[in-house]
Coordinates of C-alpha atoms in Angstrom, one line a residue:
M1 CA -88.0 -18.6 49.5
A2 CA -87.9 -15.0 50.6
I3 CA -85.0 -12.7 49.8
H4 CA -82.6 -12.4 52.7
I5 CA -79.0 -11.4 53.4
L6 CA -76.5 -14.3 53.5
S7 CA -74.5 -14.8 56.7
P8 CA -70.9 -13.6 56.7
Q9 CA -69.6 -17.1 56.8
L10 CA -71.7 -18.3 53.9
A11 CA -70.8 -15.2 51.8
N12 CA -67.1 -15.7 52.5
Q13 CA -67.4 -19.4 51.6
I14 CA -68.9 -18.4 48.2
A15 CA -66.1 -15.9 47.6
A16 CA -63.6 -18.6 48.6
G17 CA -64.8 -20.7 45.7
E18 CA -63.0 -18.2 43.4
V19 CA -60.0 -17.5 45.5
V20 CA -59.2 -20.8 47.3
E21 CA -59.1 -23.7 44.8
R22 CA -56.5 -25.9 46.5
P23 CA -53.7 -25.6 49.0
V24 CA -51.4 -23.8 46.6
S25 CA -54.1 -21.0 46.2
V26 CA -53.8 -20.3 49.9
I27 CA -50.1 -20.2 49.8
K28 CA -50.2 -17.9 46.8
E29 CA -52.4 -15.3 48.5
L30 CA -50.4 -15.4 51.8
V31 CA -47.0 -15.2 50.1
E32 CA -48.1 -12.3 48.0
N33 CA -49.2 -10.5 51.2
S34 CA -45.8 -11.1 52.7
I35 CA -44.1 -9.7 49.7
D36 CA -46.3 -6.6 49.7
A37 CA -45.3 -6.2 53.4
G38 CA -41.7 -5.6 52.4
S39 CA -40.4 -9.0 53.6
T40 CA -36.8 -10.1 52.9
Q41 CA -37.3 -13.7 54.1
I42 CA -40.4 -15.9 53.7
D43 CA -40.7 -19.4 55.3
I44 CA -43.3 -21.8 53.9
D45 CA -44.1 -24.9 56.0
V46 CA -46.7 -27.4 54.9
E47 CA -47.9 -30.8 56.0
Q48 CA -49.7 -33.5 54.0
G49 CA -49.5 -31.5 50.8
G50 CA -51.0 -28.4 52.6
S51 CA -54.4 -30.1 53.5
K52 CA -53.3 -30.5 57.2
L53 CA -51.2 -27.4 57.8
I54 CA -50.0 -24.3 55.9
R55 CA -47.8 -21.9 57.9
I56 CA -46.3 -18.7 56.3
R57 CA -43.9 -16.7 58.3
D58 CA -42.2 -13.4 57.2
N59 CA -40.1 -10.6 58.6
G60 CA -42.2 -7.8 57.0
N61 CA -43.7 -4.7 58.5
G62 CA -46.4 -6.6 60.5
I63 CA -49.9 -5.5 61.3
A64 CA -50.8 -3.2 64.2
K65 CA -53.0 -4.5 67.0
D66 CA -55.9 -2.1 66.1
E67 CA -55.9 -3.4 62.5
L68 CA -55.9 -7.1 63.2
A69 CA -59.7 -7.4 63.4
L70 CA -60.0 -5.6 60.0
A71 CA -57.4 -7.9 58.5
L72 CA -59.9 -10.8 58.6
A73 CA -62.8 -8.8 57.3
R74 CA -64.0 -8.8 53.7
H75 CA -62.9 -5.9 51.4
A76 CA -60.4 -4.7 53.9
T77 CA -57.0 -3.8 52.5
S78 CA -54.1 -1.5 52.9
K79 CA -53.1 -1.6 49.2
I80 CA -55.6 0.8 47.7
N81 CA -57.8 3.6 49.0
T82 CA -59.6 5.3 46.1
L83 CA -61.0 4.4 42.7
D84 CA -58.0 6.1 41.0
D85 CA -55.7 3.6 42.8
L86 CA -57.0 0.8 40.5
D87 CA -55.3 2.5 37.6
T88 CA -51.8 2.3 39.1
I89 CA -51.7 -1.0 40.9
M90 CA -48.1 -2.2 41.7
S91 CA -48.9 -4.4 44.7
L92 CA -49.6 -8.1 44.2
G93 CA -52.7 -8.1 46.3
F94 CA -55.4 -5.4 46.5
R95 CA -58.9 -7.0 46.6
G96 CA -59.1 -7.6 50.4
E97 CA -60.8 -11.0 50.1
A98 CA -58.0 -13.6 50.7
L99 CA -57.9 -13.8 54.5
A100 CA -61.6 -13.6 54.9
S101 CA -62.2 -16.3 52.3
I102 CA -59.4 -18.6 53.7
S103 CA -60.7 -18.2 57.3
S104 CA -64.2 -19.3 56.2
V105 CA -63.0 -22.7 54.9
A106 CA -60.1 -23.4 57.3
R107 CA -59.0 -22.7 60.9
L108 CA -56.9 -19.6 60.3
T109 CA -54.7 -17.9 63.0
L110 CA -52.8 -14.7 62.3
T111 CA -50.0 -13.5 64.6
S112 CA -48.2 -10.3 64.0
R113 CA -46.0 -7.6 65.5
T114 CA -44.8 -4.2 64.2
A115 CA -41.5 -2.6 65.1
D116 CA -43.4 0.0 67.2
Q117 CA -45.1 -2.6 69.4
S118 CA -43.4 -4.3 72.4
E119 CA -45.5 -7.4 72.1
A120 CA -47.2 -9.4 69.4
W121 CA -51.0 -10.0 69.0
Q122 CA -52.9 -13.0 67.6
V123 CA -56.3 -13.0 65.9
Y124 CA -58.7 -15.7 64.7
A125 CA -62.3 -15.8 63.6
E126 CA -64.9 -18.2 64.9
G127 CA -68.6 -18.8 64.9
R128 CA -71.3 -18.2 62.4
E129 CA -70.8 -14.5 62.4
M130 CA -67.0 -14.9 62.2
K131 CA -66.3 -12.5 65.0
P132 CA -62.6 -11.9 65.5
T133 CA -60.9 -12.8 68.8
I134 CA -57.6 -11.1 69.7
K135 CA -55.2 -12.1 72.4
P136 CA -51.4 -11.4 73.2
A137 CA -48.7 -13.7 71.8
A138 CA -45.0 -14.1 71.5
H139 CA -43.6 -13.3 68.0
P140 CA -40.7 -11.3 66.4
V141 CA -41.4 -8.4 64.1
G142 CA -43.3 -9.7 61.1
T143 CA -46.3 -11.9 60.5
T144 CA -47.2 -15.6 60.8
V145 CA -50.4 -17.0 59.2
E146 CA -51.3 -20.6 60.2
V147 CA -54.0 -22.4 58.2
L148 CA -55.2 -25.8 59.7
D149 CA -57.5 -28.4 58.2
L150 CA -58.3 -26.8 54.8
F151 CA -61.9 -27.4 53.7
Y152 CA -62.8 -29.0 57.1
N153 CA -66.3 -27.5 57.0
T154 CA -66.8 -28.1 53.2
P155 CA -66.3 -31.8 52.7
A156 CA -67.5 -31.7 49.1
R157 CA -64.5 -29.4 48.3
R158 CA -62.1 -31.5 50.3
R159 CA -62.9 -34.6 48.2
F160 CA -61.7 -32.8 45.1
L161 CA -58.2 -32.5 46.5
K162 CA -55.6 -34.8 44.9
T163 CA -53.0 -36.9 46.7
D164 CA -50.5 -35.1 49.0
K165 CA -47.7 -35.6 46.5
T166 CA -49.7 -34.0 43.7
E167 CA -50.7 -31.0 45.8
F168 CA -47.2 -30.5 47.0
M169 CA -46.0 -30.6 43.4
H170 CA -48.3 -27.6 42.7
I171 CA -46.9 -25.8 45.7
E172 CA -43.3 -26.4 44.7
E173 CA -44.0 -25.1 41.2
F174 CA -45.6 -21.9 42.7
V175 CA -42.5 -21.3 44.9
R176 CA -40.3 -21.6 41.8
R177 CA -42.3 -19.1 40.0
I178 CA -42.4 -16.5 42.8
A179 CA -38.7 -17.1 43.5
L180 CA -37.9 -16.1 39.9
A181 CA -39.9 -12.9 40.2
R182 CA -38.3 -11.8 43.5
P183 CA -34.6 -12.7 43.6
D184 CA -34.1 -10.2 46.4
I185 CA -36.1 -12.3 48.8
T186 CA -35.1 -15.6 50.5
F187 CA -37.6 -18.4 50.3
N188 CA -37.6 -21.6 52.4
L189 CA -40.0 -24.4 51.7
Q190 CA -40.5 -27.3 54.2
H191 CA -42.8 -30.3 53.8
N192 CA -43.6 -32.6 56.7
G193 CA -40.7 -31.0 58.7
K194 CA -38.1 -31.5 56.0
L195 CA -36.4 -28.6 54.1
V196 CA -37.2 -29.2 50.4
K197 CA -36.2 -26.0 48.7
Q198 CA -34.2 -23.0 49.7
Y199 CA -33.6 -19.9 47.5
R200 CA -31.3 -17.5 49.1
E201 CA -31.2 -13.8 48.2
S202 CA -29.1 -13.3 45.0
L203 CA -28.9 -11.6 41.7
L204 CA -31.5 -12.4 39.0
E205 CA -29.2 -14.4 36.8
K206 CA -28.1 -16.5 39.7
R207 CA -31.7 -17.1 40.8
V208 CA -32.6 -18.1 37.2
E209 CA -29.7 -20.6 37.2
L210 CA -30.7 -22.0 40.6
V211 CA -34.4 -22.4 39.6
C212 CA -34.1 -23.4 35.9
G213 CA -30.8 -25.1 35.9
R214 CA -27.4 -24.3 34.5
T215 CA -28.2 -26.1 31.2
F216 CA -31.0 -23.7 30.5
V217 CA -28.9 -20.6 31.2
Q218 CA -26.0 -21.8 29.0
K219 CA -28.3 -22.6 26.0
A220 CA -30.7 -19.7 26.3
I221 CA -30.4 -16.3 24.7
K222 CA -30.6 -13.2 26.9
L223 CA -33.3 -10.7 26.1
D224 CA -32.8 -7.0 26.7
W225 CA -35.0 -4.6 24.7
Q226 CA -36.8 -1.4 25.3
H227 CA -39.3 0.7 23.3
N228 CA -40.8 3.8 24.9
D229 CA -42.3 2.7 28.3
L230 CA -42.1 -1.0 27.3
F231 CA -39.1 -3.0 28.7
I232 CA -38.5 -6.7 28.3
Q233 CA -35.7 -8.8 29.6
G234 CA -35.1 -12.5 30.3
W235 CA -33.9 -15.7 28.7
V236 CA -35.4 -17.6 25.7
S237 CA -34.4 -20.9 24.2
S238 CA -35.7 -23.2 21.5
S239 CA -33.4 -26.2 22.1
E240 CA -34.2 -29.7 23.5
V241 CA -33.9 -28.6 27.1
S242 CA -36.8 -29.1 29.5
E243 CA -39.9 -27.0 28.9
L244 CA -39.7 -24.0 31.2
Q245 CA -42.3 -21.3 30.6
Y246 CA -42.4 -18.3 33.0
F247 CA -43.8 -15.0 32.0
Y248 CA -44.1 -12.0 34.3
V249 CA -45.7 -8.6 33.9
N250 CA -44.5 -6.0 36.4
G251 CA -43.4 -8.8 38.7
R252 CA -46.7 -10.6 38.5
V253 CA -47.0 -14.2 37.2
I254 CA -49.7 -14.2 34.5
K255 CA -51.4 -16.5 32.0
D256 CA -52.7 -14.1 29.4
K257 CA -54.2 -15.1 26.0
L258 CA -52.6 -12.2 24.2
I259 CA -49.1 -13.0 25.5
N260 CA -49.5 -16.7 24.8
H261 CA -50.5 -15.9 21.2
A262 CA -47.4 -13.7 20.7
L263 CA -45.2 -16.5 22.2
R264 CA -46.7 -19.2 20.0
Q265 CA -46.4 -17.0 16.9
A266 CA -42.7 -16.3 17.7
Y267 CA -42.0 -20.0 18.1
S268 CA -44.2 -21.1 15.1
S269 CA -41.2 -21.8 12.8
R270 CA -39.6 -24.0 15.4
T271 CA -42.3 -26.7 15.8
N272 CA -39.8 -29.5 16.5
E273 CA -38.2 -27.7 19.4
Q274 CA -39.5 -27.1 22.9
Q275 CA -40.4 -23.6 23.9
S276 CA -38.5 -22.5 27.0
Y277 CA -38.4 -19.0 28.4
V278 CA -38.1 -16.8 31.5
I279 CA -39.4 -13.3 30.5
F280 CA -40.0 -10.2 32.5
L281 CA -42.1 -7.4 30.9
Q282 CA -42.2 -4.0 32.5
I283 CA -45.0 -1.6 31.5
D284 CA -46.6 1.5 32.8
P285 CA -49.2 0.4 35.3
K286 CA -51.6 2.8 33.8
Q287 CA -51.5 0.8 30.6
I288 CA -52.6 -2.5 32.2
D289 CA -55.6 -3.7 34.1
V290 CA -55.0 -6.4 36.7
N291 CA -58.5 -6.3 38.1
V292 CA -59.9 -8.9 35.8
H293 CA -60.2 -12.1 37.8
P294 CA -60.0 -12.8 41.6
A295 CA -57.0 -15.1 41.2
K296 CA -55.2 -12.2 39.3
H297 CA -53.7 -14.6 36.7
E298 CA -55.3 -12.6 33.8
V299 CA -54.6 -9.1 32.8
R300 CA -55.8 -6.7 30.1
F301 CA -53.5 -4.3 28.1
H302 CA -54.9 -0.9 26.9
E303 CA -52.6 -1.0 23.9
A304 CA -52.9 -4.8 23.2
R305 CA -51.6 -4.7 19.6
L306 CA -48.5 -2.8 20.6
V307 CA -47.7 -5.1 23.5
H308 CA -48.3 -8.2 21.3
D309 CA -46.0 -6.9 18.5
F310 CA -43.3 -5.8 20.9
V311 CA -43.1 -9.2 22.7
Y312 CA -43.3 -11.1 19.4
Q313 CA -40.5 -9.1 17.7
A314 CA -38.2 -9.2 20.7
I315 CA -38.4 -13.0 21.0
V316 CA -38.1 -13.5 17.2
M317 CA -34.9 -11.3 17.1
A318 CA -33.4 -13.2 20.0
L319 CA -34.1 -16.6 18.4
E320 CA -32.8 -15.5 15.0
S321 CA -29.6 -14.2 16.6
N322 CA -29.2 -17.6 18.3
Q323 CA -29.8 -19.4 15.0
Q324 CA -27.3 -17.1 13.2
L325 CA -24.7 -17.9 15.9
A326 CA -25.4 -21.7 15.6
N327 CA -25.0 -21.5 11.8
D328 CA -21.6 -19.7 12.1
E329 CA -20.4 -22.3 14.6
N330 CA -21.5 -25.1 12.2
V331 CA -19.4 -23.6 9.4
L332 CA -16.3 -23.4 11.6
M333 CA -16.5 -26.9 12.9
M334 CA -15.0 -29.5 10.5
P335 CA -15.5 -33.1 11.6
N336 CA -12.3 -35.1 11.2
R337 CA -13.8 -38.6 11.7
Q338 CA -17.0 -39.7 10.0
A339 CA -17.9 -42.7 12.1
A340 CA -16.5 -42.3 15.6
G341 CA -17.1 -38.6 16.0
E342 CA -14.7 -35.7 16.5
N343 CA -11.3 -35.9 18.2
I344 CA -11.5 -33.2 20.8
F345 CA -7.7 -33.0 21.0
N346 CA -7.6 -31.7 17.4
N347 CA -9.8 -28.7 18.2
K348 CA -7.8 -25.4 18.6
T349 CA -9.0 -23.8 21.8
E350 CA -6.4 -21.0 21.9
N351 CA -6.3 -21.2 25.7
K352 CA -9.9 -20.2 25.8
T353 CA -11.4 -20.5 29.3
Y354 CA -14.9 -21.8 29.5
S355 CA -17.6 -20.1 31.5
P356 CA -21.4 -20.4 31.6
T357 CA -21.8 -17.0 30.0
S358 CA -19.4 -17.7 27.1
A359 CA -22.3 -19.5 25.2
L360 CA -24.3 -16.3 25.3
P361 CA -23.9 -14.2 22.1
K362 CA -22.8 -10.6 22.5
K363 CA -25.5 -8.1 21.7
A364 CA -24.8 -6.4 18.4
I365 CA -26.2 -3.1 19.6
N366 CA -26.3 -1.5 23.0
H367 CA -29.6 0.3 22.9
V368 CA -29.1 1.8 26.4
K369 CA -26.0 3.6 25.1
E370 CA -27.9 4.7 22.0
N371 CA -30.8 6.1 24.1
R372 CA -28.2 7.9 26.2
L373 CA -26.5 9.3 23.1
Y374 CA -29.8 10.7 21.7
G375 CA -30.6 12.2 25.1
Q376 CA -27.2 14.0 25.2
L377 CA -27.6 15.2 21.6
V378 CA -30.7 17.1 22.6
D379 CA -28.5 19.2 25.0
T380 CA -27.7 22.3 23.1
K381 CA -24.8 23.2 25.4
L382 CA -22.7 20.5 23.8
K383 CA -20.4 21.8 21.2
G384 CA -19.6 20.2 17.9
A385 CA -16.3 18.7 19.1
I386 CA -17.9 17.2 22.2
E387 CA -20.8 15.7 20.1
K388 CA -18.2 14.1 17.8
T389 CA -16.5 12.6 20.8
L390 CA -19.7 11.2 22.1
L391 CA -20.6 9.8 18.8
K392 CA -17.3 8.1 18.6
S393 CA -17.4 6.7 22.2
F394 CA -21.0 5.3 21.7
E395 CA -20.4 4.2 18.1
L396 CA -22.4 1.2 17.2
S397 CA -20.8 -2.0 15.9
D398 CA -19.8 -1.9 12.2
D399 CA -19.9 -5.7 12.0
D400 CA -23.3 -6.3 10.4
S401 CA -22.7 -10.0 10.1
S402 CA -24.4 -10.6 13.5
I403 CA -27.5 -8.6 12.5
T404 CA -30.1 -10.2 10.4
A405 CA -32.3 -8.4 7.9
P406 CA -35.5 -8.5 10.2
Q407 CA -33.4 -7.2 13.1
Q408 CA -32.0 -4.4 11.0
A409 CA -35.5 -3.4 9.9
V410 CA -36.8 -3.2 13.5
I411 CA -33.7 -1.3 14.7
E412 CA -34.0 1.3 11.9
G413 CA -37.6 1.7 12.7
L414 CA -37.1 2.2 16.5
F415 CA -33.8 4.1 16.1
P416 CA -33.8 6.0 12.8
K417 CA -30.5 7.3 11.5
R418 CA -30.0 11.1 11.6
N419 CA -27.8 13.2 9.4
V420 CA -27.8 16.1 11.8
P421 CA -27.8 16.2 15.6
L422 CA -31.2 16.5 17.3
Q423 CA -32.2 20.0 18.1
S424 CA -33.8 21.2 21.3
L425 CA -37.5 22.2 21.3
H426 CA -36.4 25.9 21.6
Q427 CA -34.4 25.6 18.4
Q428 CA -37.1 23.7 16.4
I429 CA -40.0 26.1 17.2
D430 CA -40.2 29.8 16.5
R431 CA -41.5 31.0 19.9
S432 CA -42.9 34.3 18.4
S433 CA -45.4 32.3 16.3
L434 CA -46.8 30.5 19.3
I435 CA -49.8 31.6 21.4
Q436 CA -50.6 31.3 25.1
F437 CA -54.3 30.2 25.5
G438 CA -54.4 30.8 29.3
K439 CA -55.7 28.3 31.9
V440 CA -58.7 26.0 32.1
L441 CA -61.3 27.0 34.7
T442 CA -63.9 24.3 34.2
V443 CA -65.6 22.1 31.6
I444 CA -69.2 23.5 31.5
Q445 CA -70.6 21.1 28.8
P446 CA -69.5 17.7 27.5
D447 CA -66.9 19.3 25.2
I448 CA -66.9 23.0 26.1
A449 CA -64.3 24.5 28.4
L450 CA -64.1 27.9 30.0
I451 CA -60.7 29.5 29.5
E452 CA -59.3 32.5 31.5
K453 CA -56.5 34.6 30.0
S454 CA -54.6 37.7 31.1
E455 CA -53.8 40.0 28.3
D456 CA -52.6 43.7 28.5
N457 CA -53.3 43.6 32.3
Q458 CA -56.9 42.7 31.6
Q459 CA -58.8 39.5 32.4
K460 CA -60.5 37.8 29.5
F461 CA -62.7 34.7 29.3
M462 CA -63.2 32.4 26.3
L463 CA -65.1 29.3 25.4
M464 CA -63.3 26.5 23.7
N465 CA -64.8 23.7 21.7
L466 CA -62.5 20.8 22.8
S467 CA -63.6 18.3 20.2
V468 CA -62.9 20.8 17.3
A469 CA -59.6 21.8 18.9
Q470 CA -58.6 18.2 19.2
Q471 CA -59.3 17.7 15.5
K472 CA -57.1 20.7 14.7
V473 CA -54.2 19.2 16.7
N474 CA -54.6 15.8 15.0
S475 CA -54.6 17.5 11.5
V476 CA -51.4 19.4 12.3
K477 CA -49.7 16.2 13.5
L478 CA -50.6 14.4 10.4
L479 CA -49.1 17.2 8.3
S480 CA -45.8 16.8 10.2
N481 CA -44.9 13.8 8.0
E482 CA -43.8 11.8 11.0
S483 CA -43.9 8.1 10.3
E484 CA -43.4 5.0 12.5
R485 CA -42.7 1.4 11.4
L486 CA -45.1 -1.3 12.4
L487 CA -43.3 -4.1 14.4
I488 CA -45.2 -6.6 12.3
P489 CA -46.1 -5.5 8.7
L490 CA -49.7 -5.8 7.8
T491 CA -50.7 -7.8 4.8
I492 CA -54.2 -7.8 3.2
L493 CA -55.6 -9.0 -0.1
I494 CA -56.7 -6.4 -2.7
N495 CA -58.3 -6.5 -6.1
K496 CA -57.2 -4.8 -9.3
K497 CA -59.3 -1.7 -8.7
E498 CA -57.9 -1.3 -5.3
Q499 CA -54.4 -1.8 -6.6
K500 CA -54.9 1.0 -9.2
V501 CA -56.3 3.5 -6.7
L502 CA -53.4 2.9 -4.3
N503 CA -50.9 3.4 -7.1
D504 CA -52.6 6.7 -8.0
Y505 CA -52.5 7.9 -4.4
Q506 CA -49.1 6.6 -3.5
E507 CA -47.5 10.0 -3.4
Q508 CA -50.2 11.6 -1.2
L509 CA -50.1 8.6 1.2
K510 CA -46.4 8.7 1.4
F511 CA -46.5 12.4 2.2
L512 CA -48.7 11.5 5.2
G513 CA -46.3 8.9 6.5
F514 CA -47.6 5.7 4.9
D515 CA -45.1 3.2 3.4
F516 CA -46.3 0.2 1.5
Y517 CA -45.8 -1.9 -1.6
I518 CA -48.0 -4.2 -3.7
D519 CA -46.9 -7.7 -4.6
K520 CA -49.3 -9.5 -6.9
A521 CA -52.7 -9.3 -5.1
K522 CA -51.3 -8.4 -1.7
L523 CA -50.8 -5.1 0.0
H524 CA -47.9 -5.0 2.5
L525 CA -48.1 -2.0 4.9
H526 CA -44.8 -1.2 6.8
N527 CA -45.1 2.4 8.0
V528 CA -48.1 4.5 9.2
P529 CA -48.4 8.1 10.5
K530 CA -46.9 8.2 14.0
M531 CA -49.9 9.6 15.7
L532 CA -52.0 6.7 14.3
R533 CA -49.6 4.0 15.4
T534 CA -52.1 2.4 17.8
T535 CA -55.0 2.4 15.3
N536 CA -56.4 -1.0 14.3
W537 CA -55.2 -0.9 10.7
Q538 CA -56.5 -4.4 10.0
K539 CA -60.0 -3.0 10.3
L540 CA -59.4 0.6 9.1
L541 CA -57.2 0.0 6.0
P542 CA -60.0 -1.5 3.8
T543 CA -62.2 1.4 4.8
L544 CA -59.5 3.9 3.8
I545 CA -59.2 2.2 0.4
S546 CA -63.0 2.3 -0.1
F547 CA -62.9 6.0 0.7
L548 CA -60.3 6.6 -2.0
L549 CA -62.3 4.5 -4.5
S550 CA -65.4 6.6 -3.8
S551 CA -63.7 9.7 -5.0
G552 CA -64.1 8.5 -8.5
K553 CA -62.1 10.6 -11.1
D554 CA -61.6 13.5 -8.6
V555 CA -58.1 13.2 -7.2
L556 CA -58.1 14.0 -3.5
D557 CA -55.4 16.1 -2.0
P558 CA -53.7 15.3 1.3
T559 CA -55.8 17.7 3.3
Q560 CA -59.0 15.8 2.3
I561 CA -57.4 12.5 3.3
I562 CA -56.3 14.0 6.6
A563 CA -59.9 15.2 7.3
W564 CA -61.1 11.6 6.7
L565 CA -58.4 10.1 8.9
V566 CA -59.1 12.6 11.7
E567 CA -62.8 11.8 11.6
N568 CA -62.4 8.0 11.5
C569 CA -59.4 7.6 13.8
G570 CA -60.8 9.8 16.6
D571 CA -59.6 9.2 20.2
D572 CA -62.4 7.4 22.1
S573 CA -60.8 8.5 25.4
V574 CA -61.8 12.1 24.9
E575 CA -65.5 11.5 24.5
N576 CA -65.9 12.5 28.2
W577 CA -63.8 15.6 28.7
N578 CA -62.6 16.7 32.1
V579 CA -60.3 19.5 33.3
T580 CA -57.2 17.3 33.2
K581 CA -57.7 16.3 29.5
A582 CA -58.5 19.9 28.6
I583 CA -55.2 21.1 30.1
E584 CA -53.3 18.4 28.1
L585 CA -55.0 19.6 24.9
L586 CA -54.0 23.3 25.7
V587 CA -50.4 22.2 26.1
Q588 CA -50.5 20.6 22.7
L589 CA -52.2 23.7 21.1
E590 CA -49.5 26.0 22.6
Q591 CA -46.8 24.0 20.8
I592 CA -48.3 24.6 17.4
D593 CA -47.6 27.5 15.1
I594 CA -50.5 30.0 15.3
N595 CA -50.6 30.2 11.5
L596 CA -51.6 26.6 11.3
L597 CA -54.6 27.1 13.6
Q598 CA -57.9 28.6 12.7
Q599 CA -58.8 29.8 16.2
D600 CA -62.2 31.2 15.2
S601 CA -63.4 27.6 14.6
F602 CA -63.0 26.5 18.2
L603 CA -62.3 29.6 20.4
Y604 CA -65.1 32.1 21.2
P605 CA -64.3 35.2 23.3
I606 CA -66.9 36.2 26.0
D607 CA -67.7 39.9 26.7
L608 CA -68.6 39.7 30.3
Q609 CA -69.3 43.5 30.6
S610 CA -71.9 43.5 27.8
F611 CA -73.4 40.3 29.2
S612 CA -73.7 41.7 32.7
Q613 CA -75.2 45.0 31.4
S614 CA -77.8 43.0 29.4
I615 CA -78.8 41.1 32.6
L616 CA -79.1 44.3 34.7
S617 CA -81.2 46.1 32.1

């Protein structure tokens, strides 16, 4: 058979194999489009489990008449425009394949009206070439998508559908999941003309109670934790309630192997209890890749180990606080009858009024207040008396009985205690010892930048070796003695020779920010240098020990160890330099004392006058 171009209908049907699996796949794509359109109410109407009819109506922004034909075309979308937009995706849809794929395996009609239009317009595709047909229609502001006879032209796919009841169960579960993610939207679900579910606009906690049940909310522990640009909130439980498992990343329902592993590890000590959770993880969109699979269920994290440890530790701390609370209650409860159970009239209630939230333990530490406190301490305009007042008003709880040892270790690592108030950057750095390098004009070789600088009313040009300059910055950062605690300590097996060399170099490693101890044949690593926090220490630590062993009788000083760390922990992201990365490097260099930099090793002045004279001669 000769090579030829597939018809648009056949190409769309092939793409539909990945996007449209069953009726719930159609509803997912259409509802996500409605959410991206800014809808506040979405009505979902299905018949015969979605195989006969799927109708999605919203009150969003609508689609203009001149864009309706494009709406049914492949790779047509309003969500992204350039390649850089893929790095910061916040919308639920962005691929531009859903409507074209659905219309190739079903009879799809799209009716829409914008607020600027006086009338609505309707579009549908027909024929082998799937040419769109547009005609006027009556419709309020918003969009309605009607899908009839799913898989009518692909009978093999239609035979794989389950019973109407089974297909509707999948639809109902999806509506629950999306309703949890967007409590600000009203969702109405109808099946065969009967209203089955209605989730009115409400607060998140009310929506969780409506979807998951009051029993879950009463027995679950509330999560609220933040570390840098990672923020996690939600509810976790390990009791005998029904198994509810909902995890969201930036409002997107996901099924990720990394997250699932962190959840299983967090619940590993509670094998006899069911895992139930509703968790929302917020992360910088630049640190996540959602363009992994057409169904968009899978994601990839750029700092996978950090996200894994953060999710694991947050859930473990919540479950441990719940266990601690249960143990305290068990100590206070004294049964007065062994056979028939307790006499509730003998319990002293002290006029305590019951409420659903009374079962939730109070958070021992308000990290939002602590972050606010640290931010205000940086302000040098605050006087000593005001700082004392702030410290007193935001004082953390002195009752350590509710904080377990693992919790305290994580809290101290994330929020170290300070004996003196934080100082501003102007106070910490002597500005006279800093240098202004100028501005980056261009990157003329893979790692060589052309720098322009004005000095003594004269324009000067220099060449900077970016790779060498980056190594200088990393070396200075390692000398700063800044250390950061690992959320999950690393443990590896070591032999007697390795134990001896680690004991010999303990002071040098401690100076660089390492904190570890040796127990029998195991090395337990707790702290690492702050700038190397994201390094894969499971792989690098044995290599570092081998390097120390190779020194033999010669004792290495910290500078030699720093040189090795800088060489072996290089940042892969700066292999391909550009102007933006070069500017970021210049900013870092200008914050470093000039006495710590050997400028001759990476900065080379250019004498343009001599250069031009040599050319003219």
